[in-house]
Coordinates of C-alpha atoms and ligand atoms in Angstrom, one line a residue:
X1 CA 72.7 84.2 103.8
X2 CA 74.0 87.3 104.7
X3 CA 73.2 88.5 108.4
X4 CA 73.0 91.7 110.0
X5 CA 72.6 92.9 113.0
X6 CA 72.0 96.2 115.1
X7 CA 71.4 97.3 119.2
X8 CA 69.4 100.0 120.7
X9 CA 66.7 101.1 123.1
X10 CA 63.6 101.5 120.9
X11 CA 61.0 102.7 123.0
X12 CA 58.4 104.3 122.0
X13 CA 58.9 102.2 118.5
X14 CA 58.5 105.5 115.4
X15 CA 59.5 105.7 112.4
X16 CA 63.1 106.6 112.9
X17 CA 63.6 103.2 114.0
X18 CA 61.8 101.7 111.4
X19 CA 63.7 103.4 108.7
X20 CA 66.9 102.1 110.6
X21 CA 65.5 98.5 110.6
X22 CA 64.5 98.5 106.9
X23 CA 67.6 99.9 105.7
X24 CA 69.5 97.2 108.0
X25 CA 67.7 94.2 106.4
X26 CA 68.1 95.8 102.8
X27 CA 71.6 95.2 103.5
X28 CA 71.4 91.4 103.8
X29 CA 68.7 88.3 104.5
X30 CA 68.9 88.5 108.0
X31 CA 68.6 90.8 111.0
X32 CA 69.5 90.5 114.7
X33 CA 68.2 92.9 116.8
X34 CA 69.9 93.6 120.4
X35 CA 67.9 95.1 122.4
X36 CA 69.1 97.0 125.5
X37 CA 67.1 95.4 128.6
X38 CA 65.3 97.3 131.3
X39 CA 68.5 97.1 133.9
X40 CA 70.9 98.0 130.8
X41 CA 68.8 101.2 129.8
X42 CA 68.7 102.4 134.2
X43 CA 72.5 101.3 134.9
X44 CA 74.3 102.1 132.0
X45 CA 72.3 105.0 129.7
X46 CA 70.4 106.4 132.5
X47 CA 67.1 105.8 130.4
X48 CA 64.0 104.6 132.0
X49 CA 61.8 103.0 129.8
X50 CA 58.2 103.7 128.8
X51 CA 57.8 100.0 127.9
X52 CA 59.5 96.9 129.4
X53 CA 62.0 94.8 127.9
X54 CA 59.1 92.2 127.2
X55 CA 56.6 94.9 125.7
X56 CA 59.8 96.5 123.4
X57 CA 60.6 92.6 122.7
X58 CA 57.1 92.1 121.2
X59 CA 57.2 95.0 119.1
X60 CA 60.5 94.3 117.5
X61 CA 59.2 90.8 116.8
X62 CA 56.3 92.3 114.7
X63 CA 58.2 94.6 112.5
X64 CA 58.8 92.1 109.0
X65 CA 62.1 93.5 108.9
X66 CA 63.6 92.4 112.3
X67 CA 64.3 87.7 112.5
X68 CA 65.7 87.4 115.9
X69 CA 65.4 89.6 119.1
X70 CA 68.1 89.1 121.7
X71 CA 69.2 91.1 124.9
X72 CA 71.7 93.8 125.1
X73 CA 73.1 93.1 128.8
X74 CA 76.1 95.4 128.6
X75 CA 79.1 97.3 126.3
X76 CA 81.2 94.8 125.7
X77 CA 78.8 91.9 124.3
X78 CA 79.4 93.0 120.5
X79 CA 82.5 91.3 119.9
X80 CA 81.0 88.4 121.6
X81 CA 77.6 88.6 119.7
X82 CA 79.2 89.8 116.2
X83 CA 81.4 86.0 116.6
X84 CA 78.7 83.4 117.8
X85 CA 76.0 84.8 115.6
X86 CA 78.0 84.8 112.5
X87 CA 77.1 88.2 111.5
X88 CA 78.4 90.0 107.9
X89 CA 77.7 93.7 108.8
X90 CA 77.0 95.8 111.8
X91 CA 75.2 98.8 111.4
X92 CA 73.8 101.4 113.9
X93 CA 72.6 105.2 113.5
X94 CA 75.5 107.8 112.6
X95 CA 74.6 108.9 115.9
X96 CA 77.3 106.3 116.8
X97 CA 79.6 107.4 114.0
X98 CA 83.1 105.4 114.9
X99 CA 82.5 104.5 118.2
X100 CA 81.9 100.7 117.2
X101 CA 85.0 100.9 114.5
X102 CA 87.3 98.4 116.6
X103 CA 84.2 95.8 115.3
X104 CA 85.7 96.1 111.8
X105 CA 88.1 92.8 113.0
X106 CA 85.1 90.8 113.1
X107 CA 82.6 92.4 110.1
X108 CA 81.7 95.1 108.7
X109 CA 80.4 98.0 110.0
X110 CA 78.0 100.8 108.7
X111 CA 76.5 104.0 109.9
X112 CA 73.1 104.9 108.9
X113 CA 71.6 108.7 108.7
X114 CA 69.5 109.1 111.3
X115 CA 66.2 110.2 110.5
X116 CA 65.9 113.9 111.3
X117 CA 63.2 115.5 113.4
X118 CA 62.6 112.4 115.2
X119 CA 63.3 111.1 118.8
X120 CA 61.9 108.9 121.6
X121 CA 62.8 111.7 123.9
X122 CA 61.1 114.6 121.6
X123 CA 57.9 112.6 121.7
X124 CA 57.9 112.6 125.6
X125 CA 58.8 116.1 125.6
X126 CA 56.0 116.7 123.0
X127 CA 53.6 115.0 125.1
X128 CA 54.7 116.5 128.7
X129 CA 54.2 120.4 126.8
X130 CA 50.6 119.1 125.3
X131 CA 49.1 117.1 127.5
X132 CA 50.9 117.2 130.6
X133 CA 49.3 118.0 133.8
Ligands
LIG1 N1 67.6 106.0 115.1 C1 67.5 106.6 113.9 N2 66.8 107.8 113.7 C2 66.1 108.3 114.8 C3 66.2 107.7 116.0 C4 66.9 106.5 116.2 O1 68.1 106.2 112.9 N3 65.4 109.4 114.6 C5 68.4 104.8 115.2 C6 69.6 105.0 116.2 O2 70.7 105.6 115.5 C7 69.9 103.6 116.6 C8 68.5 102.9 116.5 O3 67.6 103.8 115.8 O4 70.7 103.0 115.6 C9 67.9 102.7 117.9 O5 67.9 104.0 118.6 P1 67.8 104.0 120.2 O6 66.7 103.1 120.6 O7 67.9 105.4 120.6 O8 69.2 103.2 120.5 P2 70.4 103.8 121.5 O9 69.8 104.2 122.8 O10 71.2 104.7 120.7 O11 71.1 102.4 121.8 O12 74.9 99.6 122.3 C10 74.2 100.5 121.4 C11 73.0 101.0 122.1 O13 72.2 100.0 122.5 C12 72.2 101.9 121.1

């Protein structure tokens, strides 16, 4: 049983993230997905939400890919989370290329291609220019 596992915001669920998740689980039989909470995304990445922790929570849970949601509370949970859930390989968007390296003590770690052309904050750009008021 290998398990995986991978953090982020994903609001505004597309297909960006879905290629990350499917590409995640390819890598192993099981996929933990961290997902930043509503007072994470204000406090720390300055990103308010289009839908709640609970709403983003439910639409991780229906993607096949994705076994177990949890929350991402702060920076410094991965060593924490990477130990107690036994995970084989971390793996994030190359957006995040070597900035989770020092995980490499506890599993493997792997950076995905982001898909191009895609963003959460495109789409509310996109929708502010063509339907805003
Ligand atoms: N992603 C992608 N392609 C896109 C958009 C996003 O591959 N076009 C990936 C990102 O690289 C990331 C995941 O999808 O691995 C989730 O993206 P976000 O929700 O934007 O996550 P982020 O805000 O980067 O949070 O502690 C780590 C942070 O929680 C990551």
């Amino acid at each position: 049983m290998k398990r995986i596992i991978t953090y982020g915001t994903f609001d505004l669920l597309h297909y960006g993230h879905i290629n990350l998740l499917r590409r995640a689980k390819a890598m192993g039989d099981y996929l933990v997905v961290v997902l930043s909470t509503d007072e994470f995304n204000w406090e720390e990445k300055k990103k308010k939400c289009y839908f709640s922790y609970e709403e983003r929570k439910n639409l991780l849970e229906a993607i096949r890919y994705v076994d177990l949601v949890i929350p991402e509370n702060n920076w410094e949970q991965k060593a924490v989370d990477v130990q107690e859930y036994h995970i084989d390989t971390f793996v994030m968007g190359d957006d995040w290329e070597g900035k989770f390296d020092f995980l490499r003590r506890y599993c493997d770690v792997v950076y995905l291609p982001r898909t191009p052309e895609i963003s959460t904050t495109q789409i509310k750009k996109e929708l502010q220019d063509n339907y805003g008021g």
